[in-house]
Amino acid sequence: MSGRVLVGVKRVIDYAVKIRVKPDNSSVVTDGVKHSMNPFCEIAVEEAVKMKEKKIIKEVVVVSCGPQQAQETIRTALAMGADRGIHVEVTGKDYEQLGPLQVSKIMAALAKKEDAQLIILGKQAIDDDCNQTGQMTAALLDWPQGTFASELTMEGDKIKVVREIDGGLETVKINTPAVITADLRLNTPRYATLPNIMKAKKKKIANLKPADLEVDITSRLEVLRVDEPPQREAGVKVETVDDLVARLKEAGRI
Amino acid sequence: MALREGTLRLNLLLNSRNVYRFNSSVGVRSLSDNVSSKPVTSSAPEIAGDHLIYTQEHFALKKSLRKIIDQDINPYVEQWEAEGIFPAHKIFKILGSAGFLGVNKPVEYGGLGLDYSYSLAVAEELGNIRCGGIPMAIGVQTDMTTPALARFGSAELKQEFLLPSIMGDKVACLGVSEVGAGSDVSSIMTKAVRKGDEYVINGGKMWTTNGTQADWICLLANTSDGPPHRNKSLFCVPMNLPGVQIARKIEKLGMWSSDTAEVFFDDVRVPCKNIIGKEGMGFTYQMLQFQEERLWAVANILTMMENIILETIQYTRQRKIFKRPVLHHQAVHFRLAELQTEVELLRALLHSATALYIKGNDVTKLASMAKLKGGRLAREIGDSCLQFWGGMGFTSDVLVSRFYRDSRLMSIGGGADEVMLGIICKYMDTLPKN
């Protein structure tokens, strides 16, 4: 067992920013807009660092795919306690079209290359809300998966995962190596202390291209159009249930 | 949809658990109501590569500090303002553990040994605290009581006072101003008389920020009868020594969450080793750190001024008079544009002064100009913005009225406007010669 954990982190538009669609409806405005690490990725990093602190695993390697700026996201993870980073450089049109399928191929290739024991990802990114990368990565590697994890416990060479599902909580036990995706309540990410921020400067970030991993990142999808959701209209208050039924009938809803 | 239900569930859970929250709705973001309007954001560039003095590490530092502010400080500000005090030991311990109290202090004593631009980044970020009292208290700890000690104190003294202050275990306060001497530091009356291997201190200090909670005071006292700039010394005096009396907590116009004390010293005996550096050098040591103090104050208030302008825009955009938003009246948006312009000018001065300073230049003139402008601009912004808030601006429920009160101190404390003007005139060589 290598004791190595791979954590994927994605650079997304900051959760607090008001999203604007470009006038040509091709995509959202990203230039000059504040970006940060995807919140679920932060939780994934935190979990990995905690496991290292408890000496359950030996090394946390953080991965991000994207242009030069992805390195900032990797640095944030290093400041939280990750040991080293891998920046898979994807730019321009390739980056615009980069999606879960391509990223999961890259993660699978890296997992083999780095001899990873565990992959932890955020359950989904807050920009595309795909919730696919973890599952696809597990499938490509033929590894078990514990998605929407709100609690992780190592039990020998198996992992007990408590999963958040619509009906409540589900507990599964899976073999390692495995893929885990982090849900909101898995932990509370630490803020990077200033000493760790400065230490992170010295940690290594390796640079790779998808071709170096023999991964084909051509997209099978084409975005046709991006629109804002329709403006939310004012609601209407009704006095009785009969009123409600009548109104719904009027609106052709029932 | 599962996600939306999950999100609503999460909101309730998060609000009751006070976990580090992603601003209420994760995965669900508000969209612009008007595609063509530009987003209202802070004007400082976030692109590390282009910034005059800040690197990626500076921005990472600000981000972390902001989390502490949002989680451990801002939710309690209203309460602490009402109580007239904030828990300095608790807050300083949190900040100290994260490394924010010793940014430019020596590594041997728990500091980070970074240059002043990092201290400035901390000062700027602390401006996001929703009052002036707490940043001021932190600034006293980091940049007024400890610089001389860090530079000139003995190893033993630094171990006893500097290290715990950087770690946030000890709260410090500054004893320089007196009832009879503020701007005119050279005329202080507190005396420290050498008796064997002790100094006996008699006198009193005024305007002591953190005074009611502090573990030690960095005290300036007369130690001989020589010329007033060469007869003073700095001491580290524990506040629990017999003879140290906290006379009263002062009721002030603003800065309510910061406890300000009047302290008396009645035959207080302090070991000789508690002197910082050389006897007679106290005045010089204090003066050396003035540039840093002044730049710090400007950095701090700059963020606050910008936040007030942003909040005023938000308020006046939704508040209507005569059927239109207040903001749509030209007098309002034009005035805010003027004020924002001045904020940018002050920021430019601050950053260029800092850039010169970290390269080893003396920036006394620029720092004094920045302090002068900072104090005056804050008063203008407080006054104009409060006017735009109307009746609401006059209530205690809004930030602008607190800012109006808190910021008034900037032209008085840390070097009054008149002192700044005198310094600038000295550099311009316009002062009358004797």
XYZ file of C-alpha atoms in Angstrom:
688
model
C 0.000 0.000 0.000
C 1.507 3.291 -1.075
C -0.478 5.311 1.468
C -0.961 7.936 -1.189
C -4.162 9.880 -1.683
C -4.982 11.790 -4.831
C -7.275 14.766 -4.377
C -8.789 16.563 -7.340
C -9.436 20.285 -6.976
C -11.238 22.550 -9.412
C -10.920 26.277 -9.872
C -14.410 27.741 -10.191
C -16.063 31.149 -10.042
C -16.309 32.117 -6.373
C -19.598 31.112 -4.766
C -20.390 34.675 -3.716
C -20.102 36.208 -7.184
C -23.170 37.173 -9.195
C -22.956 35.195 -12.426
C -23.437 37.033 -15.678
C -24.079 35.466 -19.075
C -22.062 36.851 -21.980
C -24.097 38.968 -24.412
C -23.598 36.349 -27.146
C -25.043 33.617 -24.891
C -22.009 31.440 -25.509
C -20.987 31.103 -21.872
C -20.730 33.001 -18.590
C -18.370 35.904 -17.984
C -15.145 34.713 -16.373
C -12.668 37.503 -17.192
C -11.767 39.575 -14.159
C -14.212 37.597 -12.047
C -13.128 36.245 -8.697
C -12.327 32.533 -8.728
C -11.712 30.140 -5.836
C -11.415 26.466 -5.078
C -14.709 24.616 -5.429
C -16.133 24.352 -1.878
C -16.593 20.572 -2.142
C -12.986 20.241 -3.272
C -11.928 22.132 -0.126
C -13.772 19.539 1.911
C -12.004 16.779 -0.033
C -8.590 18.337 0.677
C -9.452 18.745 4.345
C -10.421 15.088 4.642
C -7.190 13.944 3.033
C -5.075 16.208 5.258
C -6.924 14.955 8.331
C -6.223 11.348 7.309
C -2.554 12.187 6.974
C -2.548 13.866 10.405
C -4.064 10.714 11.869
C -1.326 8.754 10.068
C -3.861 6.698 8.170
C -2.215 7.714 4.901
C 1.246 8.985 4.085
C 1.008 11.526 1.285
C -1.580 13.888 -0.121
C -1.136 14.735 -3.795
C -3.428 17.393 -5.158
C -4.356 17.577 -8.853
C -5.953 20.296 -10.925
C -6.643 20.481 -14.656
C -6.717 23.828 -16.379
C -4.743 26.882 -17.436
C -1.931 28.594 -15.525
C -4.327 29.915 -12.860
C -5.120 26.374 -11.740
C -1.770 26.513 -9.956
C -3.247 29.071 -7.511
C -5.878 26.531 -6.567
C -3.213 23.894 -6.066
C -1.259 26.317 -3.861
C -4.324 26.852 -1.695
C -4.519 23.094 -1.178
C -0.792 22.978 -0.382
C -1.342 25.726 2.187
C -4.022 23.554 3.771
C -1.532 20.736 4.205
C -1.265 18.777 0.949
C 2.267 17.565 0.211
C 2.686 18.190 -3.495
C 0.706 19.152 -6.532
C 0.223 18.098 -10.132
C -0.935 20.667 -12.628
C -2.333 19.133 -15.798
C -2.203 21.954 -18.279
C -5.294 22.416 -20.417
C -5.861 25.760 -22.090
C -8.023 27.634 -24.557
C -10.779 25.778 -26.357
C -9.707 22.488 -24.796
C -10.268 24.012 -21.374
C -13.659 25.437 -22.300
C -14.746 21.972 -23.333
C -13.132 20.110 -20.464
C -15.719 18.106 -18.613
C -16.101 15.172 -16.217
C -15.299 12.526 -18.852
C -11.964 14.094 -19.723
C -11.041 14.862 -16.120
C -11.918 11.357 -14.972
C -9.670 9.891 -17.692
C -6.847 12.106 -16.429
C -7.506 11.188 -12.790
C -7.570 7.476 -13.661
C -4.269 7.757 -15.521
C -2.681 9.662 -12.631
C -4.012 7.190 -10.072
C -2.165 4.425 -11.887
C 0.964 6.505 -12.409
C 1.110 7.620 -8.781
C 0.031 4.268 -7.372
C -2.737 5.918 -5.393
C -4.595 4.078 -2.690
C -7.482 6.464 -2.565
C -8.985 9.249 -4.686
C -11.055 11.905 -2.946
C -13.027 14.408 -4.998
C -15.723 16.928 -4.253
C -19.150 15.528 -4.985
C -19.746 18.143 -7.687
C -18.466 21.495 -8.909
C -20.578 24.548 -8.260
C -20.233 25.795 -11.823
C -21.499 22.851 -13.829
C -23.130 20.830 -11.000
C -22.278 17.645 -12.947
C -21.697 15.200 -10.082
C -20.043 12.775 -12.535
C -16.271 12.891 -12.226
C -16.030 10.671 -9.142
C -18.318 8.042 -10.547
C -16.658 8.029 -13.984
C -13.184 7.803 -12.453
C -14.215 4.790 -10.398
C -15.699 3.136 -13.456
C -12.596 3.726 -15.583
C -10.399 2.226 -12.859
C -12.892 -0.448 -11.962
C -12.620 0.680 -8.342
C -15.434 0.808 -5.770
C -16.937 4.215 -5.045
C -18.353 5.921 -1.955
C -20.132 9.034 -3.150
C -21.812 11.840 -1.141
C -19.679 10.868 1.821
C -20.530 12.541 5.112
C -18.330 10.261 7.173
C -15.292 8.112 6.397
C -13.727 5.445 8.579
C -10.841 3.190 7.609
C -11.359 -0.373 8.768
C -8.262 -2.322 7.887
C -8.028 -2.256 4.117
C -11.693 -1.394 3.717
C -13.462 1.935 4.106
C -16.790 2.463 5.803
C -18.610 5.300 4.077
C -21.734 6.968 5.407
C -23.495 8.452 2.401
C -26.020 11.261 2.295
C -28.965 10.190 0.212
C -32.423 11.661 -0.293
C -34.015 9.346 2.215
C -31.400 9.851 4.903
C -28.076 8.127 5.404
C -26.710 4.941 3.891
C -23.648 3.127 5.196
C -21.518 1.036 2.857
C -18.219 -0.737 3.253
C -15.942 -0.771 0.237
C -12.525 -2.176 -0.581
C -9.533 -0.006 -1.301
C -8.313 1.314 -3.638
C -11.486 3.366 -3.995
C -12.941 6.684 -5.106
C -14.704 8.886 -2.559
C -16.680 12.029 -3.280
C -17.107 14.514 -0.443
C -20.434 15.948 0.609
C -20.992 19.097 2.647
C -21.033 17.613 6.120
C -17.903 15.481 5.802
C -15.855 18.122 7.628
C -15.233 21.838 8.086
C -12.280 22.923 5.948
C -9.529 24.687 7.857
C -8.359 28.128 6.848
C -4.723 28.103 5.858
C -2.579 29.611 8.606
C -0.012 32.142 7.526
C 2.990 29.884 8.289
C 1.437 27.188 6.080
C 0.734 29.671 3.309
C 4.420 30.604 3.281
C 5.535 26.950 3.522
C 3.340 26.094 0.534
C 5.572 28.242 -1.670
C 8.324 25.645 -1.344
C 6.182 22.615 -2.083
C 6.516 21.147 -5.565
C 3.967 21.362 -8.335
C 4.677 19.081 -11.294
C 3.553 20.166 -14.759
C 2.003 17.725 -17.178
C -0.040 17.744 -20.337
C -2.879 15.312 -21.025
C -0.799 13.902 -23.882
C 1.918 12.957 -21.348
C -0.635 10.665 -19.757
C -1.810 9.402 -23.157
C -5.261 10.761 -22.474
C -7.513 11.949 -25.255
C -9.438 14.962 -24.070
C -11.615 15.595 -27.092
C -15.073 16.527 -26.001
C -18.159 14.661 -27.057
C -20.334 17.613 -26.137
C -20.907 20.999 -27.703
C -22.498 23.830 -25.770
C -25.087 25.412 -27.993
C -26.368 28.193 -25.805
C -26.282 29.554 -22.266
C -29.221 31.508 -20.873
C -30.130 32.932 -17.514
C -33.144 31.320 -15.906
C -36.362 33.281 -16.440
C -36.885 36.126 -14.016
C -38.679 34.948 -10.968
C -42.149 36.410 -10.969
C -44.061 37.534 -7.947
C -46.142 34.890 -6.265
C -49.852 35.085 -5.621
C -51.496 34.467 -2.271
C -54.812 32.656 -2.172
C -57.222 32.348 0.739
C -58.467 28.767 0.528
C -57.577 25.428 -0.960
C -60.546 25.756 -3.332
C -59.089 29.047 -4.583
C -55.775 27.313 -5.135
C -57.327 24.494 -7.124
C -59.349 26.953 -9.209
C -56.255 29.056 -9.950
C -54.191 26.030 -10.922
C -56.959 24.878 -13.248
C -57.111 28.350 -14.764
C -53.382 28.288 -15.388
C -53.758 24.942 -17.064
C -51.526 23.265 -14.519
C -54.069 20.609 -13.522
C -35.167 18.216 -6.975
C -32.949 16.466 -4.525
C -30.251 19.078 -4.692
C -32.547 22.000 -3.998
C -34.205 20.241 -1.080
C -30.800 19.295 0.132
C -29.702 22.895 -0.126
C -32.655 24.163 1.888
C -32.020 21.488 4.490
C -28.426 22.582 4.560
C -29.363 26.210 5.143
C -31.234 25.399 8.321
C -28.519 23.088 9.519
C -25.746 25.507 8.761
C -27.468 28.431 10.416
C -27.952 26.495 13.595
C -24.497 24.977 13.675
C -22.433 28.026 12.826
C -20.200 25.905 10.655
C -17.946 27.683 8.172
C -20.670 28.404 5.732
C -20.705 28.988 2.011
C -23.031 31.932 2.222
C -26.347 30.062 2.633
C -26.889 28.271 -0.663
C -24.248 25.978 -2.011
C -24.723 25.146 -5.659
C -27.495 27.704 -6.063
C -26.344 31.169 -6.967
C -28.160 34.418 -7.513
C -28.062 35.709 -11.063
C -27.755 39.269 -12.191
C -30.993 41.163 -12.451
C -29.606 43.340 -15.167
C -27.173 41.759 -17.617
C -25.760 45.046 -18.828
C -24.844 46.549 -15.459
C -21.328 46.027 -14.183
C -20.924 43.986 -10.981
C -20.217 46.009 -7.862
C -16.905 44.728 -6.616
C -13.918 46.090 -4.775
C -11.685 48.022 -7.150
C -8.391 46.481 -6.052
C -7.117 44.060 -8.705
C -7.257 40.418 -7.730
C -4.656 39.486 -10.312
C -1.526 38.817 -8.287
C 0.770 39.256 -11.238
C -0.179 42.874 -11.882
C -0.297 44.154 -8.332
C 2.274 46.714 -7.202
C 3.108 45.085 -3.888
C 0.946 42.029 -3.374
C 1.740 38.479 -4.469
C -0.352 35.345 -4.433
C 0.709 34.745 -0.838
C -0.666 38.141 0.181
C -4.040 37.277 -1.346
C -4.016 33.830 0.281
C -3.276 35.550 3.609
C -6.207 37.921 3.150
C -8.523 35.066 2.286
C -7.644 33.120 5.423
C -7.909 36.177 7.638
C -11.273 36.980 6.109
C -12.550 33.553 7.141
C -11.522 34.208 10.734
C -13.211 37.612 10.632
C -16.429 36.198 9.151
C -16.527 33.287 11.550
C -15.088 34.473 14.861
C -15.390 38.255 14.908
C -18.142 39.864 12.827
C -21.044 37.800 14.218
C -20.276 39.228 17.671
C -19.477 42.851 16.897
C -22.932 44.213 17.759
C -22.802 42.513 21.123
C -19.276 43.695 21.920
C -20.042 47.263 20.868
C -22.991 47.240 23.260
C -20.869 45.759 26.046
C -18.083 48.277 25.493
C -15.400 45.581 25.361
C -14.334 42.629 23.235
C -12.638 39.434 24.510
C -9.077 40.331 23.556
C -7.455 37.163 24.899
C -9.836 34.938 22.969
C -9.563 36.816 19.686
C -5.805 37.349 19.910
C -5.310 33.641 20.567
C -7.251 32.756 17.427
C -5.287 35.277 15.359
C -1.987 34.348 16.976
C -2.467 30.629 16.322
C -3.030 31.370 12.647
C 0.130 33.460 12.476
C -1.437 36.883 12.018
C 0.044 38.665 15.049
C 3.704 38.287 14.184
C 3.785 38.782 10.441
C 6.905 40.933 10.354
C 8.345 39.799 13.667
C 11.408 37.551 14.139
C 10.989 33.868 13.436
C 12.828 32.936 16.656
C 9.921 34.298 18.670
C 7.053 32.827 16.696
C 6.899 35.490 14.036
C 7.081 35.015 10.295
C 9.902 37.394 9.461
C 8.081 38.743 6.413
C 8.372 42.272 5.083
C 5.989 45.088 5.856
C 3.802 44.522 2.790
C 2.418 41.443 4.555
C 1.572 43.449 7.678
C -0.200 45.878 5.399
C -2.222 43.093 3.799
C -3.329 42.099 7.297
C -4.239 45.715 8.105
C -6.265 46.047 4.912
C -8.145 42.825 5.530
C -8.931 43.761 9.138
C -10.857 46.700 7.679
C -13.588 44.159 6.917
C -14.392 43.957 10.617
C -17.632 45.823 11.135
C -16.291 48.304 13.644
C -13.142 50.350 14.222
C -12.429 49.279 17.786
C -11.251 45.723 17.187
C -8.844 46.432 14.302
C -7.418 49.263 16.370
C -6.874 46.925 19.320
C -5.144 44.398 17.070
C -2.997 47.111 15.514
C -1.854 48.235 18.954
C -0.761 44.656 19.701
C 1.064 44.070 16.440
C 2.439 47.447 15.433
C 2.595 49.751 18.420
C 3.644 47.795 21.487
C 5.949 45.182 19.970
C 8.153 46.678 17.213
C 10.687 48.312 19.542
C 10.781 45.208 21.711
C 11.380 43.011 18.680
C 14.185 45.204 17.430
C 15.977 46.252 20.614
C 14.820 44.039 23.483
C 17.091 41.514 25.154
C 16.586 37.835 24.383
C 15.203 37.244 27.861
C 12.757 40.106 27.545
C 11.594 38.942 24.125
C 11.043 35.452 25.478
C 8.904 36.771 28.319
C 6.881 39.401 26.455
C 7.300 39.236 22.693
C 6.766 35.534 22.134
C 3.489 35.279 24.068
C 2.232 38.474 22.431
C 2.865 37.021 18.995
C 1.236 33.718 19.935
C -1.773 35.595 21.248
C -1.312 34.392 24.821
C -0.604 37.838 26.241
C -2.445 41.077 25.519
C -0.307 44.198 25.298
C -1.140 47.864 25.649
C 0.827 51.033 24.977
C 1.701 53.556 27.672
C 2.920 56.688 25.940
C 0.211 59.376 25.991
C -0.662 61.041 29.260
C -3.369 63.369 30.494
C -0.985 66.281 30.056
C 0.894 65.059 26.993
C -0.518 63.666 23.749
C 0.916 65.170 20.613
C 3.753 66.572 22.672
C 5.279 63.245 23.701
C 8.451 64.870 24.960
C 6.595 66.539 27.838
C 5.383 63.344 29.540
C 5.797 63.316 33.325
C 5.893 59.602 34.217
C 9.192 58.870 35.897
C 11.202 55.676 36.286
C 13.886 56.148 38.934
C 16.709 53.631 39.248
C 17.001 52.098 42.726
C 19.457 49.232 42.934
C 18.458 46.670 40.368
C 14.962 48.006 40.002
C 13.263 51.000 38.474
C 10.515 52.648 40.532
C 7.777 54.048 38.330
C 5.415 56.847 39.235
C 2.937 58.595 36.995
C -0.056 57.901 34.837
C -0.977 57.032 31.270
C -4.041 57.908 29.231
C -5.896 56.585 26.167
C -4.573 53.085 26.838
C -6.236 50.807 24.275
C -6.682 47.250 25.664
C -5.818 48.786 29.042
C -8.416 46.956 31.102
C -7.481 43.534 29.699
C -3.754 43.809 29.076
C -1.125 41.534 30.632
C 1.680 44.024 30.094
C 2.208 47.600 29.070
C 4.935 49.005 26.845
C 5.702 52.079 28.916
C 7.591 55.251 28.021
C 9.004 57.044 31.077
C 11.609 59.663 31.960
C 14.703 57.978 33.307
C 16.969 60.995 33.677
C 17.041 64.786 33.626
C 18.620 65.196 30.262
C 17.230 66.820 27.076
C 13.597 65.683 26.514
C 14.343 63.569 23.430
C 17.160 61.682 25.105
C 16.007 61.140 28.677
C 13.265 58.591 28.146
C 13.245 54.814 28.167
C 10.857 52.043 27.204
C 9.900 49.313 29.657
C 7.908 46.087 29.601
C 5.750 46.372 32.714
C 3.421 43.544 33.784
C 0.001 44.979 34.555
C -0.463 42.838 37.652
C 2.428 44.415 39.583
C 1.520 46.096 42.871
C 0.944 49.788 42.321
C -0.528 49.476 38.834
C -4.046 50.812 38.997
C -6.568 50.861 36.200
C -8.394 54.010 37.184
C -11.320 53.922 34.836
C -12.568 52.719 31.522
C -13.135 55.760 29.368
C -16.531 56.331 27.708
C -15.911 57.474 24.143
C -17.771 58.837 21.118
C -16.816 55.760 19.104
C -14.605 52.660 19.107
C -16.939 51.248 21.733
C -15.810 47.629 21.494
C -12.268 48.705 22.347
C -11.719 49.207 26.068
C -9.680 52.360 26.670
C -8.238 52.921 30.130
C -6.565 55.515 32.284
C -3.791 53.791 34.223
C -1.890 55.012 37.298
C 1.537 53.875 38.486
C 2.156 54.252 42.207
C 5.696 53.180 43.193
C 5.631 50.307 40.757
C 8.847 48.318 40.972
C 10.119 46.706 37.815
C 13.409 44.784 37.401
C 16.133 46.597 35.486
C 16.211 43.886 32.880
C 12.737 44.967 31.800
C 14.110 47.995 30.013
C 13.942 47.727 26.242
C 17.332 48.410 24.721
C 19.364 51.306 26.091
C 18.357 53.819 28.696
C 17.636 57.193 27.162
C 16.743 55.736 23.749
C 13.024 55.245 24.417
C 11.862 58.277 22.482
C 13.976 57.364 19.455
C 12.739 53.762 19.502
C 9.104 54.871 19.514
C 9.693 57.342 16.693
C 11.300 54.650 14.515
C 8.047 52.758 14.186
C 5.842 55.737 13.367
C 6.052 55.189 9.631
C 4.710 51.670 10.008
C 1.986 52.721 12.425
C 0.714 55.394 10.091
C 0.715 53.219 6.985
C -1.115 50.566 8.986
C -3.841 52.963 10.036
C -4.371 54.089 6.450
C -4.521 50.519 5.113
C -7.107 49.678 7.714
C -9.410 52.599 7.129
C -9.113 52.326 3.351
C -11.004 49.039 3.318
C -13.597 50.433 5.697
C -14.166 53.495 3.540
C -14.607 51.352 0.471
C -17.060 49.072 2.251
C -19.102 52.080 3.364
C -19.299 53.376 -0.200
C -20.383 49.933 -1.430
C -23.018 49.594 1.284
C -24.297 53.072 0.538
C -24.648 52.167 -3.142
C -26.562 49.010 -2.209
C -28.845 50.896 0.149
C -29.570 53.827 -2.132
C -30.221 51.485 -5.041
C -33.185 49.917 -3.321
C -34.385 52.858 -1.270
C -36.845 54.995 -3.227
C -37.735 58.642 -2.947
C -40.095 60.383 -5.325
C -40.652 57.046 -7.031
C -37.003 56.535 -8.032
C -34.063 54.954 -6.240
C -32.040 57.460 -4.255
C -28.998 56.342 -6.252
C -30.541 57.528 -9.499
C -30.295 61.152 -8.418
C -27.188 62.577 -10.012
C -26.098 64.385 -6.867
C -25.804 60.989 -5.217
C -24.002 58.834 -7.772
C -21.728 61.692 -8.797
C -20.728 62.349 -5.191
C -20.026 58.645 -4.628
C -17.863 58.677 -7.754
C -15.879 61.593 -6.318
C -15.380 59.784 -3.040
C -14.343 56.547 -4.729
C -11.820 58.510 -6.788
C -10.275 59.875 -3.619
C -10.145 56.393 -2.136
C -8.181 55.194 -5.168
C -5.791 58.111 -4.859
C -5.166 57.299 -1.222
C -4.655 53.632 -2.061
C -2.103 54.576 -4.716
C -0.208 56.690 -2.182
C -0.346 53.931 0.400
C 0.935 51.251 -1.928
C 3.693 53.306 -3.467
C 4.880 54.423 -0.021
C 4.910 50.784 1.071
C 6.765 49.691 -2.062
C 9.473 52.251 -1.294
C 9.528 51.374 2.392
C 10.086 47.647 1.913
C 13.052 48.480 -0.283
C 14.600 50.320 2.646
C 13.638 53.913 1.942
C 12.485 56.451 4.482
C 8.872 57.279 3.734
C 8.106 59.576 6.682
C 6.775 62.327 4.439
C 4.551 60.023 2.366
C 3.320 58.106 5.405
C 2.394 61.357 7.136
C 0.590 62.575 4.023
C -1.320 59.313 3.789
C -2.319 59.464 7.459
C -3.441 63.062 7.100
C -5.513 62.301 4.022
C -6.890 59.108 5.534
C -8.289 60.878 8.559
C -9.842 63.680 6.559
C -11.234 61.513 3.778
C -12.825 59.176 6.301
C -14.684 62.114 7.809
C -15.871 63.250 4.374
C -17.025 59.786 3.413
C -18.722 59.209 6.739
C -20.497 62.526 6.478
C -21.612 62.272 2.834
C -22.671 58.641 3.012
C -24.574 59.135 6.249
C -26.497 61.900 4.531
C -27.463 59.548 1.705
C -28.709 56.979 4.213
C -31.135 59.589 5.536
C -33.001 58.761 8.694
C -31.674 55.209 8.700
C -28.145 56.555 8.717
C -28.892 58.228 12.002
C -29.840 54.950 13.704
C -27.625 52.495 15.535
C -28.800 49.681 13.281
C -26.527 50.549 10.393
C -22.775 50.402 9.837
C -22.505 53.941 8.464
C -23.384 55.586 11.786
C -20.790 53.459 13.580
C -18.220 54.297 10.919
C -19.049 57.996 11.295
C -18.257 57.800 15.006
C -15.313 55.399 14.860
C -13.475 57.052 11.984
C -13.461 60.477 13.633
C -10.577 59.263 15.795
C -8.249 58.859 12.818
C -7.571 62.616 12.620
C -6.747 62.692 16.316
C -5.002 59.500 17.447
C -1.766 57.979 16.180
C -0.513 61.441 15.319
C -3.044 64.244 15.012
C -3.632 65.977 11.655
C -1.759 69.016 12.916
C 1.293 66.920 13.769
C 1.184 65.377 10.277
C 1.014 68.838 8.745
C 4.004 69.923 10.801
C 6.018 66.932 9.562
C 5.118 67.585 5.938
C 6.077 71.242 6.323
C 9.392 70.197 7.780
C 10.068 68.173 4.635
C 8.866 71.039 2.469
C 11.157 73.335 4.446
C 8.391 75.849 5.059
C 8.515 75.991 8.845
C 9.725 79.247 10.411
C 13.300 78.944 11.561
C 14.271 79.987 15.109
